[in-house]
JSON list of C-alpha atoms in Angstrom, two decimals:
[
{"chain": "A", "resi": 1, "resn": "GLY", "atom": "CA", "xyz": [92.04, 144.05, 96.39]},
{"chain": "A", "resi": 2, "resn": "SER", "atom": "CA", "xyz": [92.47, 147.15, 94.27]},
{"chain": "A", "resi": 3, "resn": "ASP", "atom": "CA", "xyz": [95.42, 148.34, 96.35]},
{"chain": "A", "resi": 4, "resn": "LYS", "atom": "CA", "xyz": [97.44, 145.66, 94.57]},
{"chain": "A", "resi": 5, "resn": "PHE", "atom": "CA", "xyz": [98.02, 148.13, 91.74]},
{"chain": "A", "resi": 6, "resn": "SER", "atom": "CA", "xyz": [100.43, 150.06, 93.94]},
{"chain": "A", "resi": 7, "resn": "ILE", "atom": "CA", "xyz": [102.76, 147.06, 94.20]},
{"chain": "A", "resi": 8, "resn": "TYR", "atom": "CA", "xyz": [102.59, 145.93, 90.57]},
{"chain": "A", "resi": 9, "resn": "PRO", "atom": "CA", "xyz": [105.78, 147.78, 89.54]},
{"chain": "A", "resi": 10, "resn": "SER", "atom": "CA", "xyz": [107.70, 146.10, 92.40]},
{"chain": "A", "resi": 11, "resn": "ILE", "atom": "CA", "xyz": [106.34, 142.71, 91.38]},
{"chain": "A", "resi": 12, "resn": "GLY", "atom": "CA", "xyz": [107.48, 143.39, 87.82]},
{"chain": "A", "resi": 13, "resn": "ARG", "atom": "CA", "xyz": [111.03, 144.20, 88.96]},
{"chain": "A", "resi": 14, "resn": "VAL", "atom": "CA", "xyz": [111.22, 141.01, 91.05]},
{"chain": "A", "resi": 15, "resn": "LEU", "atom": "CA", "xyz": [109.92, 138.89, 88.16]},
{"chain": "A", "resi": 16, "resn": "LYS", "atom": "CA", "xyz": [112.59, 140.32, 85.86]},
{"chain": "A", "resi": 17, "resn": "LYS", "atom": "CA", "xyz": [115.32, 139.90, 88.45]},
{"chain": "A", "resi": 18, "resn": "PHE", "atom": "CA", "xyz": [114.51, 136.22, 88.98]},
{"chain": "A", "resi": 19, "resn": "ASN", "atom": "CA", "xyz": [113.40, 135.53, 85.37]},
{"chain": "A", "resi": 20, "resn": "THR", "atom": "CA", "xyz": [110.10, 134.03, 86.48]},
{"chain": "A", "resi": 21, "resn": "GLY", "atom": "CA", "xyz": [106.38, 134.48, 85.91]},
{"chain": "A", "resi": 22, "resn": "VAL", "atom": "CA", "xyz": [103.22, 134.98, 87.87]},
{"chain": "A", "resi": 23, "resn": "HIS", "atom": "CA", "xyz": [99.53, 134.13, 87.61]},
{"chain": "A", "resi": 24, "resn": "ILE", "atom": "CA", "xyz": [97.33, 137.22, 87.54]},
{"chain": "A", "resi": 25, "resn": "LYS", "atom": "CA", "xyz": [93.82, 136.52, 88.83]},
{"chain": "A", "resi": 26, "resn": "THR", "atom": "CA", "xyz": [91.35, 138.82, 87.10]},
{"chain": "A", "resi": 27, "resn": "ALA", "atom": "CA", "xyz": [88.09, 136.84, 87.14]},
{"chain": "A", "resi": 28, "resn": "GLY", "atom": "CA", "xyz": [86.35, 139.24, 89.52]},
{"chain": "A", "resi": 29, "resn": "THR", "atom": "CA", "xyz": [87.36, 142.35, 87.66]},
{"chain": "A", "resi": 30, "resn": "THR", "atom": "CA", "xyz": [86.56, 140.69, 84.33]},
{"chain": "A", "resi": 31, "resn": "TRP", "atom": "CA", "xyz": [83.02, 140.03, 85.59]},
{"chain": "A", "resi": 32, "resn": "LEU", "atom": "CA", "xyz": [82.70, 143.70, 86.53]},
{"chain": "A", "resi": 33, "resn": "GLU", "atom": "CA", "xyz": [84.01, 144.77, 83.12]},
{"chain": "A", "resi": 34, "resn": "GLU", "atom": "CA", "xyz": [81.28, 142.61, 81.55]},
{"chain": "A", "resi": 35, "resn": "ILE", "atom": "CA", "xyz": [78.65, 144.58, 83.47]},
{"chain": "A", "resi": 36, "resn": "ILE", "atom": "CA", "xyz": [80.32, 147.87, 82.49]},
{"chain": "A", "resi": 37, "resn": "GLY", "atom": "CA", "xyz": [80.19, 146.76, 78.85]},
{"chain": "A", "resi": 38, "resn": "LEU", "atom": "CA", "xyz": [76.54, 145.80, 79.15]},
{"chain": "A", "resi": 39, "resn": "ALA", "atom": "CA", "xyz": [75.73, 149.19, 80.65]},
{"chain": "A", "resi": 40, "resn": "GLU", "atom": "CA", "xyz": [77.65, 151.03, 77.93]},
{"chain": "A", "resi": 41, "resn": "ALA", "atom": "CA", "xyz": [75.89, 148.98, 75.25]},
{"chain": "A", "resi": 42, "resn": "GLY", "atom": "CA", "xyz": [72.56, 150.42, 76.37]},
{"chain": "A", "resi": 43, "resn": "ASN", "atom": "CA", "xyz": [69.16, 148.93, 75.62]},
{"chain": "A", "resi": 44, "resn": "GLU", "atom": "CA", "xyz": [68.91, 145.31, 76.83]},
{"chain": "A", "resi": 45, "resn": "GLY", "atom": "CA", "xyz": [72.50, 145.37, 78.08]},
{"chain": "A", "resi": 46, "resn": "LEU", "atom": "CA", "xyz": [71.80, 148.34, 80.33]},
{"chain": "A", "resi": 47, "resn": "ALA", "atom": "CA", "xyz": [68.52, 146.78, 81.46]},
{"chain": "A", "resi": 48, "resn": "ILE", "atom": "CA", "xyz": [70.39, 143.63, 82.52]},
{"chain": "A", "resi": 49, "resn": "ALA", "atom": "CA", "xyz": [73.05, 145.63, 84.38]},
{"chain": "A", "resi": 50, "resn": "LYS", "atom": "CA", "xyz": [70.34, 147.54, 86.26]},
{"chain": "A", "resi": 51, "resn": "GLU", "atom": "CA", "xyz": [68.45, 144.34, 87.03]},
{"chain": "A", "resi": 52, "resn": "ILE", "atom": "CA", "xyz": [71.58, 142.72, 88.43]},
{"chain": "A", "resi": 53, "resn": "TYR", "atom": "CA", "xyz": [72.13, 145.73, 90.68]},
{"chain": "A", "resi": 54, "resn": "ARG", "atom": "CA", "xyz": [68.49, 145.87, 91.81]},
{"chain": "A", "resi": 55, "resn": "ASN", "atom": "CA", "xyz": [68.51, 142.18, 92.74]},
{"chain": "A", "resi": 56, "resn": "ALA", "atom": "CA", "xyz": [71.92, 142.41, 94.42]},
{"chain": "A", "resi": 57, "resn": "PHE", "atom": "CA", "xyz": [70.68, 145.39, 96.44]},
{"chain": "A", "resi": 58, "resn": "GLN", "atom": "CA", "xyz": [67.61, 143.42, 97.54]},
{"chain": "A", "resi": 59, "resn": "ARG", "atom": "CA", "xyz": [69.74, 140.37, 98.42]},
{"chain": "A", "resi": 60, "resn": "PHE", "atom": "CA", "xyz": [72.58, 142.31, 100.03]},
{"chain": "A", "resi": 61, "resn": "GLU", "atom": "CA", "xyz": [72.86, 140.14, 103.17]},
{"chain": "A", "resi": 62, "resn": "GLU", "atom": "CA", "xyz": [72.75, 136.84, 101.29]},
{"chain": "A", "resi": 63, "resn": "LEU", "atom": "CA", "xyz": [75.33, 137.86, 98.69]},
{"chain": "A", "resi": 64, "resn": "SER", "atom": "CA", "xyz": [77.76, 139.63, 101.01]},
{"chain": "A", "resi": 65, "resn": "LYS", "atom": "CA", "xyz": [77.73, 137.13, 103.90]},
{"chain": "A", "resi": 66, "resn": "PRO", "atom": "CA", "xyz": [80.24, 134.66, 102.37]},
{"chain": "A", "resi": 67, "resn": "TYR", "atom": "CA", "xyz": [82.64, 137.57, 101.72]},
{"chain": "A", "resi": 68, "resn": "ALA", "atom": "CA", "xyz": [82.10, 139.48, 104.98]},
{"chain": "A", "resi": 69, "resn": "THR", "atom": "CA", "xyz": [85.77, 139.27, 105.98]},
{"chain": "A", "resi": 70, "resn": "VAL", "atom": "CA", "xyz": [87.11, 140.60, 102.67]},
{"chain": "A", "resi": 71, "resn": "ILE", "atom": "CA", "xyz": [84.61, 143.24, 101.55]},
{"chain": "A", "resi": 72, "resn": "ASP", "atom": "CA", "xyz": [83.81, 146.63, 102.97]},
{"chain": "A", "resi": 73, "resn": "ILE", "atom": "CA", "xyz": [80.44, 147.77, 101.65]},
{"chain": "A", "resi": 74, "resn": "ASP", "atom": "CA", "xyz": [78.92, 150.84, 103.23]},
{"chain": "A", "resi": 75, "resn": "SER", "atom": "CA", "xyz": [75.22, 150.19, 102.66]},
{"chain": "A", "resi": 76, "resn": "THR", "atom": "CA", "xyz": [74.44, 153.86, 103.32]},
{"chain": "A", "resi": 77, "resn": "LYS", "atom": "CA", "xyz": [76.42, 154.69, 100.17]},
{"chain": "A", "resi": 78, "resn": "LEU", "atom": "CA", "xyz": [74.53, 152.31, 97.91]},
{"chain": "A", "resi": 79, "resn": "PRO", "atom": "CA", "xyz": [72.20, 154.17, 95.55]},
{"chain": "A", "resi": 80, "resn": "ASP", "atom": "CA", "xyz": [68.55, 153.24, 95.66]},
{"chain": "A", "resi": 81, "resn": "PRO", "atom": "CA", "xyz": [67.64, 150.95, 92.75]},
{"chain": "A", "resi": 82, "resn": "ALA", "atom": "CA", "xyz": [64.88, 153.40, 91.76]},
{"chain": "A", "resi": 83, "resn": "GLN", "atom": "CA", "xyz": [67.58, 156.06, 91.28]},
{"chain": "A", "resi": 84, "resn": "VAL", "atom": "CA", "xyz": [69.80, 153.64, 89.33]},
{"chain": "A", "resi": 85, "resn": "ALA", "atom": "CA", "xyz": [66.83, 152.78, 87.10]},
{"chain": "A", "resi": 86, "resn": "LYS", "atom": "CA", "xyz": [66.96, 156.38, 85.78]},
{"chain": "A", "resi": 87, "resn": "TRP", "atom": "CA", "xyz": [70.68, 156.28, 84.92]},
{"chain": "A", "resi": 88, "resn": "ASP", "atom": "CA", "xyz": [72.02, 156.07, 81.40]},
{"chain": "A", "resi": 89, "resn": "GLY", "atom": "CA", "xyz": [74.79, 153.64, 80.53]},
{"chain": "A", "resi": 90, "resn": "ALA", "atom": "CA", "xyz": [77.57, 156.17, 81.11]},
{"chain": "A", "resi": 91, "resn": "ALA", "atom": "CA", "xyz": [76.36, 156.97, 84.64]},
{"chain": "A", "resi": 92, "resn": "PHE", "atom": "CA", "xyz": [76.16, 153.26, 85.50]},
{"chain": "A", "resi": 93, "resn": "ALA", "atom": "CA", "xyz": [79.60, 152.53, 84.02]},
{"chain": "A", "resi": 94, "resn": "ASP", "atom": "CA", "xyz": [81.20, 155.54, 85.72]},
{"chain": "A", "resi": 95, "resn": "THR", "atom": "CA", "xyz": [79.80, 154.51, 89.09]},
{"chain": "A", "resi": 96, "resn": "LEU", "atom": "CA", "xyz": [81.10, 150.96, 88.66]},
{"chain": "A", "resi": 97, "resn": "ARG", "atom": "CA", "xyz": [84.44, 151.48, 86.87]},
{"chain": "A", "resi": 98, "resn": "HIS", "atom": "CA", "xyz": [87.41, 151.52, 89.24]},
{"chain": "A", "resi": 99, "resn": "GLU", "atom": "CA", "xyz": [88.60, 155.05, 88.55]},
{"chain": "A", "resi": 100, "resn": "LYS", "atom": "CA", "xyz": [89.08, 156.80, 91.87]},
{"chain": "A", "resi": 101, "resn": "THR", "atom": "CA", "xyz": [89.38, 160.21, 90.20]},
{"chain": "A", "resi": 102, "resn": "ASN", "atom": "CA", "xyz": [85.87, 159.95, 88.72]},
{"chain": "A", "resi": 103, "resn": "PRO", "atom": "CA", "xyz": [83.43, 161.70, 91.08]},
{"chain": "A", "resi": 104, "resn": "ARG", "atom": "CA", "xyz": [80.74, 159.14, 90.20]},
{"chain": "A", "resi": 105, "resn": "TYR", "atom": "CA", "xyz": [82.88, 156.14, 91.23]},
{"chain": "A", "resi": 106, "resn": "ASN", "atom": "CA", "xyz": [81.32, 154.32, 94.18]},
{"chain": "A", "resi": 107, "resn": "PRO", "atom": "CA", "xyz": [83.41, 151.54, 95.79]},
{"chain": "A", "resi": 108, "resn": "SER", "atom": "CA", "xyz": [80.41, 150.16, 97.70]},
{"chain": "A", "resi": 109, "resn": "PHE", "atom": "CA", "xyz": [78.39, 149.92, 94.47]},
{"chain": "A", "resi": 110, "resn": "ARG", "atom": "CA", "xyz": [81.34, 148.13, 92.86]},
{"chain": "A", "resi": 111, "resn": "GLN", "atom": "CA", "xyz": [81.81, 145.68, 95.72]},
{"chain": "A", "resi": 112, "resn": "LEU", "atom": "CA", "xyz": [78.13, 144.80, 95.86]},
{"chain": "A", "resi": 113, "resn": "LEU", "atom": "CA", "xyz": [78.12, 144.02, 92.14]},
{"chain": "A", "resi": 114, "resn": "HIS", "atom": "CA", "xyz": [81.39, 142.12, 92.59]},
{"chain": "A", "resi": 115, "resn": "VAL", "atom": "CA", "xyz": [79.67, 139.67, 94.94]},
{"chain": "A", "resi": 116, "resn": "GLY", "atom": "CA", "xyz": [76.48, 139.72, 92.87]},
{"chain": "A", "resi": 117, "resn": "TYR", "atom": "CA", "xyz": [77.68, 137.40, 90.11]},
{"chain": "A", "resi": 118, "resn": "LYS", "atom": "CA", "xyz": [75.14, 134.84, 91.31]},
{"chain": "A", "resi": 119, "resn": "ILE", "atom": "CA", "xyz": [72.37, 137.07, 89.92]},
{"chain": "A", "resi": 120, "resn": "ALA", "atom": "CA", "xyz": [73.82, 136.81, 86.41]},
{"chain": "A", "resi": 121, "resn": "ALA", "atom": "CA", "xyz": [74.15, 133.04, 86.77]},
{"chain": "A", "resi": 122, "resn": "GLU", "atom": "CA", "xyz": [70.47, 132.86, 87.66]},
{"chain": "A", "resi": 123, "resn": "MET", "atom": "CA", "xyz": [69.61, 134.76, 84.46]},
{"chain": "A", "resi": 124, "resn": "LYS", "atom": "CA", "xyz": [71.13, 131.86, 82.51]},
{"chain": "A", "resi": 125, "resn": "GLU", "atom": "CA", "xyz": [70.54, 132.17, 78.76]},
{"chain": "A", "resi": 126, "resn": "ARG", "atom": "CA", "xyz": [69.40, 135.79, 78.94]},
{"chain": "A", "resi": 127, "resn": "TYR", "atom": "CA", "xyz": [72.76, 136.86, 80.40]},
{"chain": "A", "resi": 128, "resn": "LEU", "atom": "CA", "xyz": [74.78, 134.65, 78.06]},
{"chain": "A", "resi": 129, "resn": "ALA", "atom": "CA", "xyz": [72.87, 135.92, 75.03]},
{"chain": "A", "resi": 130, "resn": "ALA", "atom": "CA", "xyz": [73.63, 139.50, 76.08]},
{"chain": "A", "resi": 131, "resn": "LEU", "atom": "CA", "xyz": [77.33, 138.69, 76.36]},
{"chain": "A", "resi": 132, "resn": "THR", "atom": "CA", "xyz": [77.22, 137.44, 72.77]},
{"chain": "A", "resi": 133, "resn": "GLU", "atom": "CA", "xyz": [75.11, 140.32, 71.49]},
{"chain": "A", "resi": 134, "resn": "PHE", "atom": "CA", "xyz": [77.30, 142.99, 73.08]},
{"chain": "A", "resi": 135, "resn": "GLU", "atom": "CA", "xyz": [80.61, 141.17, 72.73]},
{"chain": "A", "resi": 136, "resn": "ASP", "atom": "CA", "xyz": [82.42, 144.05, 71.02]},
{"chain": "A", "resi": 137, "resn": "VAL", "atom": "CA", "xyz": [81.89, 146.61, 73.78]},
{"chain": "A", "resi": 138, "resn": "ILE", "atom": "CA", "xyz": [82.42, 144.04, 76.54]},
{"chain": "A", "resi": 139, "resn": "ALA", "atom": "CA", "xyz": [85.63, 142.75, 74.92]},
{"chain": "A", "resi": 140, "resn": "ARG", "atom": "CA", "xyz": [86.98, 146.30, 74.64]},
{"chain": "A", "resi": 141, "resn": "ASN", "atom": "CA", "xyz": [86.44, 146.87, 78.37]},
{"chain": "A", "resi": 142, "resn": "VAL", "atom": "CA", "xyz": [87.84, 143.49, 79.44]},
{"chain": "A", "resi": 143, "resn": "THR", "atom": "CA", "xyz": [90.90, 143.81, 77.20]},
{"chain": "A", "resi": 144, "resn": "GLN", "atom": "CA", "xyz": [91.64, 147.36, 78.29]},
{"chain": "A", "resi": 145, "resn": "ASN", "atom": "CA", "xyz": [91.33, 146.40, 81.96]},
{"chain": "A", "resi": 146, "resn": "ILE", "atom": "CA", "xyz": [93.51, 143.31, 81.77]},
{"chain": "A", "resi": 147, "resn": "PHE", "atom": "CA", "xyz": [96.18, 144.87, 79.57]},
{"chain": "A", "resi": 148, "resn": "GLU", "atom": "CA", "xyz": [96.38, 148.43, 80.89]},
{"chain": "A", "resi": 149, "resn": "ARG", "atom": "CA", "xyz": [95.74, 147.81, 84.58]},
{"chain": "A", "resi": 150, "resn": "HIS", "atom": "CA", "xyz": [97.28, 144.38, 85.10]},
{"chain": "A", "resi": 151, "resn": "ILE", "atom": "CA", "xyz": [99.74, 143.28, 82.41]},
{"chain": "A", "resi": 152, "resn": "LYS", "atom": "CA", "xyz": [101.42, 146.59, 81.54]},
{"chain": "A", "resi": 153, "resn": "PRO", "atom": "CA", "xyz": [102.28, 147.64, 85.10]},
{"chain": "A", "resi": 154, "resn": "ILE", "atom": "CA", "xyz": [103.82, 144.26, 85.87]},
{"chain": "A", "resi": 155, "resn": "PHE", "atom": "CA", "xyz": [105.50, 143.20, 82.66]},
{"chain": "A", "resi": 156, "resn": "MET", "atom": "CA", "xyz": [106.13, 146.43, 80.77]},
{"chain": "A", "resi": 157, "resn": "ILE", "atom": "CA", "xyz": [107.76, 148.65, 83.36]}
]
């Protein structure tokens, strides 16, 4: 989980000591950065991000059941989709982005969207077209997350 960041510097020292490498799994966080990028893009991107949340909220039990042993979603802390529908892209992104110092950050919101990737898959071409249309803002988020939060702390200590 996200507590892995605290051990990244130690991992980096061990990798250097033994002159070896490591595989960094970032698929889940990359998916979340895609949604953040869509929200920040506004318009159709934000509409898709909100739709994914609304559907994930409605299908909470179905989506979370396979991950019940590894997630900790407090359903009382999930915002109502009607409230989320009124948010701008910055509010959505701030609530989702893993920045514990941001007062808007909501770990339960993040975890629900983390397991909600199935919703995007069901959107098929609409979701894929949005990834293409808003590639610049999505790529910026994905690159920043992978480089700053994963690669730098391990390999550039």
